[in-house]
Short mmCIF file of C-alpha atoms in Angstrom, two decimals:
data_model
loop_
_atom_site.label_atom_id
_atom_site.label_comp_id
_atom_site.label_asym_id
_atom_site.label_seq_id
_atom_site.Cartn_x
_atom_site.Cartn_y
_atom_site.Cartn_z
CA MET A 1 117.96 94.60 199.52
CA THR A 2 115.90 91.50 200.07
CA ALA A 3 114.44 90.03 203.25
CA VAL A 4 113.68 86.33 203.15
CA GLN A 5 111.30 84.60 205.55
CA SER A 6 111.45 80.90 206.42
CA SER A 7 107.69 80.58 205.84
CA ILE A 8 108.01 80.94 202.04
CA HIS A 9 106.11 78.17 200.25
CA LEU A 10 108.00 76.76 197.29
CA GLN A 11 107.80 73.54 195.33
CA SER A 12 110.64 71.23 194.38
CA PRO A 13 110.72 67.45 193.83
CA ILE A 14 112.88 65.48 196.29
CA ALA A 15 112.60 61.87 195.21
CA SER A 16 115.70 61.60 193.05
CA ASN A 17 118.07 63.17 195.57
CA LYS A 18 116.54 61.20 198.43
CA ASP A 19 117.16 57.99 196.48
CA LYS A 20 120.77 59.04 195.87
CA ASN A 21 121.21 59.87 199.55
CA ASP A 22 119.79 56.49 200.60
CA ALA A 23 122.09 54.74 198.13
CA TYR A 24 125.10 56.65 199.45
CA HIS A 25 124.41 55.63 203.02
CA LYS A 26 123.68 52.04 202.03
CA GLU A 27 127.13 51.85 200.46
CA ARG A 28 128.77 53.34 203.58
CA ASN A 29 126.91 51.49 206.32
CA ASP A 30 129.65 48.87 206.69
CA SER A 31 132.24 51.60 207.28
CA TYR A 32 130.91 52.58 210.71
CA PRO A 33 128.71 50.10 212.63
CA GLU A 34 127.23 53.09 214.46
CA GLU A 35 125.59 54.13 211.17
CA HIS A 36 123.10 51.26 211.39
CA ILE A 37 121.73 52.65 214.64
CA LEU A 38 121.81 56.25 213.44
CA LEU A 39 119.95 55.31 210.25
CA GLU A 40 116.97 54.11 212.27
CA GLN A 41 117.13 57.18 214.50
CA GLU A 42 117.27 59.43 211.43
CA LYS A 43 114.12 57.87 210.00
CA SER A 44 112.28 58.56 213.26
CA LEU A 45 113.12 62.29 213.41
CA LYS A 46 109.86 64.18 212.97
CA ILE A 47 111.37 67.06 211.04
CA VAL A 48 113.10 64.69 208.60
CA ARG A 49 109.84 62.82 207.95
CA LYS A 50 108.00 66.11 207.54
CA LEU A 51 110.44 67.63 205.05
CA ARG A 52 110.79 64.42 203.04
CA SER A 53 107.02 64.29 202.58
CA SER A 54 106.73 67.95 201.56
CA ASP A 55 106.81 69.34 198.01
CA GLU A 56 108.24 72.58 199.37
CA TRP A 57 111.68 71.17 200.19
CA GLU A 58 114.46 69.47 198.24
CA GLU A 59 116.72 66.96 199.94
CA VAL A 60 120.33 67.24 198.82
CA ILE A 61 123.34 65.11 199.67
CA ALA A 62 125.51 66.95 202.17
CA TYR A 63 129.04 67.70 200.90
CA GLU A 64 128.21 66.51 197.36
CA HIS A 65 129.07 70.02 196.13
CA LEU A 66 132.72 69.47 197.10
CA SER A 67 135.31 68.23 194.63
CA ALA A 68 137.08 64.99 195.50
CA SER A 69 140.13 66.94 196.66
CA ALA A 70 138.09 69.43 198.71
CA ARG A 71 136.15 66.60 200.35
CA ALA A 72 139.35 64.72 201.22
CA HIS A 73 140.73 67.80 202.98
CA SER A 74 137.48 68.98 204.57
CA LEU A 75 137.18 69.19 208.36
CA THR A 76 133.49 68.23 208.52
CA ALA A 77 133.17 66.09 205.39
CA ASN A 78 136.22 63.95 206.13
CA THR A 79 138.43 64.67 209.17
CA LEU A 80 135.60 64.56 211.71
CA ARG A 81 133.78 61.63 210.11
CA GLY A 82 133.87 58.33 211.98
CA GLU A 83 132.77 56.41 215.06
CA GLY A 84 132.07 58.70 217.97
CA MET A 85 132.29 61.80 215.77
CA ILE A 86 130.04 62.53 212.77
CA ALA A 87 129.38 58.90 211.98
CA ARG A 88 126.51 59.55 209.56
CA ARG A 89 126.43 62.18 206.85
CA PRO A 90 123.99 64.99 207.79
CA VAL A 91 120.51 65.10 206.27
CA LYS A 92 120.11 68.39 204.42
CA PHE A 93 117.14 70.20 202.86
CA PHE A 94 116.80 73.43 200.85
CA ASN A 95 113.84 75.48 199.79
CA LYS A 96 113.64 76.05 196.03
CA ASP A 97 115.79 79.18 195.78
CA LYS A 98 118.26 78.02 198.45
CA THR A 99 117.63 80.89 200.83
CA VAL A 100 116.47 78.60 203.65
CA CYS A 101 118.20 75.40 204.74
CA VAL A 102 117.46 72.78 207.40
CA MET A 103 119.92 70.07 208.39
CA ALA A 104 119.81 67.19 210.87
CA ILE A 105 123.18 66.08 212.22
CA HIS A 106 124.30 63.67 214.94
CA PHE A 107 127.20 64.65 217.20
CA GLY A 108 129.08 61.70 218.71
CA THR A 109 130.88 61.37 222.02
CA ASN A 110 134.37 62.31 220.79
CA LEU A 111 133.68 65.90 219.70
CA CYS A 112 133.80 67.51 223.13
CA GLY A 113 135.43 70.47 224.82
CA HIS A 114 134.18 69.77 228.32
CA ASP A 115 133.44 66.08 228.79
CA GLY A 116 129.96 65.32 227.49
CA VAL A 117 129.56 68.75 225.88
CA ILE A 118 130.22 69.44 222.19
CA HIS A 119 133.16 71.79 221.60
CA GLY A 120 132.04 75.36 220.96
CA GLY A 121 134.42 75.60 218.04
CA LEU A 122 132.61 72.75 216.31
CA SER A 123 129.18 74.29 216.76
CA ALA A 124 130.56 77.58 215.37
CA THR A 125 131.99 75.69 212.39
CA ILE A 126 128.67 73.97 211.67
CA LEU A 127 126.86 77.31 211.85
CA ASP A 128 129.43 78.99 209.60
CA GLU A 129 128.93 76.25 207.00
CA MET A 130 125.15 76.59 207.28
CA LEU A 131 125.46 80.34 206.72
CA ALA A 132 127.50 79.63 203.60
CA TYR A 133 124.74 77.33 202.33
CA ILE A 134 122.10 80.09 202.47
CA THR A 135 124.17 83.09 201.36
CA ILE A 136 126.53 81.93 198.61
CA PRO A 137 123.79 80.70 196.20
CA SER A 138 122.49 84.30 196.04
CA LEU A 139 125.89 85.99 195.64
CA PRO A 140 127.51 86.90 192.29
CA ASN A 141 129.27 83.94 190.63
CA TYR A 142 128.12 81.63 193.46
CA SER A 143 131.23 82.65 195.35
CA GLY A 144 131.70 84.15 198.80
CA PHE A 145 133.71 84.15 202.01
CA THR A 146 132.95 84.80 205.67
CA ALA A 147 133.64 88.45 206.50
CA ASN A 148 132.09 88.43 209.96
CA LEU A 149 130.69 85.69 212.22
CA ASN A 150 128.97 86.33 215.55
CA VAL A 151 128.12 83.33 217.74
CA ASN A 152 125.98 83.24 220.87
CA TYR A 153 126.12 80.10 223.01
CA ARG A 154 122.72 79.75 224.69
CA LYS A 155 122.89 76.27 226.22
CA PRO A 156 125.45 73.43 226.19
CA ILE A 157 125.10 70.95 223.33
CA LYS A 158 125.33 67.50 224.87
CA SER A 159 127.25 64.86 222.95
CA ASN A 160 125.73 61.73 221.44
CA GLN A 161 122.55 63.37 220.20
CA TRP A 162 120.80 64.57 217.05
CA VAL A 163 120.34 68.30 216.60
CA ILE A 164 118.65 70.40 213.94
CA VAL A 165 120.49 73.26 212.22
CA HIS A 166 118.53 76.04 210.53
CA GLY A 167 119.76 78.80 208.22
CA VAL A 168 117.92 81.75 206.67
CA LEU A 169 119.14 84.43 204.25
CA GLU A 170 118.13 87.79 205.71
CA LYS A 171 119.42 90.46 203.32
CA LEU A 172 121.26 90.97 200.04
CA GLU A 173 123.12 94.08 199.00
CA GLY A 174 125.35 93.82 195.94
CA ARG A 175 128.27 91.55 196.82
CA LYS A 176 127.14 91.25 200.44
CA ALA A 177 124.76 88.75 202.02
CA TRP A 178 123.62 88.55 205.63
CA GLY A 179 122.19 85.44 207.23
CA LYS A 180 121.26 83.89 210.54
CA ALA A 181 121.56 80.29 211.69
CA TRP A 182 120.89 78.33 214.84
CA ILE A 183 121.22 74.87 216.34
CA GLU A 184 118.25 73.50 218.25
CA THR A 185 117.05 70.30 219.89
CA THR A 186 114.79 67.78 218.15
CA GLU A 187 112.01 68.12 220.70
CA ASP A 188 108.44 69.05 219.73
CA VAL A 189 109.12 72.43 221.31
CA PRO A 190 112.76 72.97 220.23
CA VAL A 191 115.30 74.62 222.50
CA VAL A 192 117.84 76.90 220.82
CA LEU A 193 121.35 75.82 221.84
CA THR A 194 123.65 78.03 219.76
CA GLU A 195 122.92 80.76 217.24
CA ALA A 196 124.94 82.91 214.86
CA THR A 197 124.74 85.71 212.35
CA ALA A 198 127.20 86.34 209.54
CA LEU A 199 128.13 88.59 206.68
CA TYR A 200 129.37 86.88 203.53
CA ILE A 201 131.06 88.84 200.74
CA SER A 202 131.60 87.83 197.15
CA PRO A 203 135.11 88.71 195.84
CA ARG A 204 135.49 91.51 193.30
CA THR A 205 137.29 89.13 190.98
CA ALA A 206 136.10 85.64 190.12
CA GLY A 207 136.55 83.30 193.08
CA PRO A 208 135.85 79.60 193.58
CA ARG A 209 132.34 78.74 192.37
CA THR A 210 130.22 76.71 194.79
CA ASN A 211 127.08 74.94 193.63
CA PHE A 212 125.30 73.69 196.75
#
């Protein structure tokens, strides 16, 4: 049984993956004009600047772990990408042992349930994926599935804004991993908007291997 705190200090170089991420977005900028604006906004996010300048965090390219087929059929990596949706690929950081993850993502105007408010199903999906990021790397064979997901909606998530998603591995027990995740605002004093806890279980037989 292992408890993991988000204050762990670990070292990992980020330059190579940051360069790859910049190159990826440079290639895609002509796809969605909105990306030009979001690129400048991304650079101004305090948490992004802080993590990129720290030796304790590694920037990885979101969705790079997916195969070409998985990416083509993915809800968040493909179906919901585009103008007014997730126009720019999220910015994602791990600590060294991938038990803590931080991600900045922009939600567009066409991802709503109520007008102007991001659909609760989408925020639950983003949190479920974040919980996978911080549990599966510690499970046997790098394989696991959601067994239980509990979501608490604290405040509405307004559309057309950047939010920060956090995930922390809380406990390991054999083939089971528990984690917590939350979505918060980008303000200096962040406001928690939605939060979740989950239990992930690794299959008894070899399942799909995921290398985040």
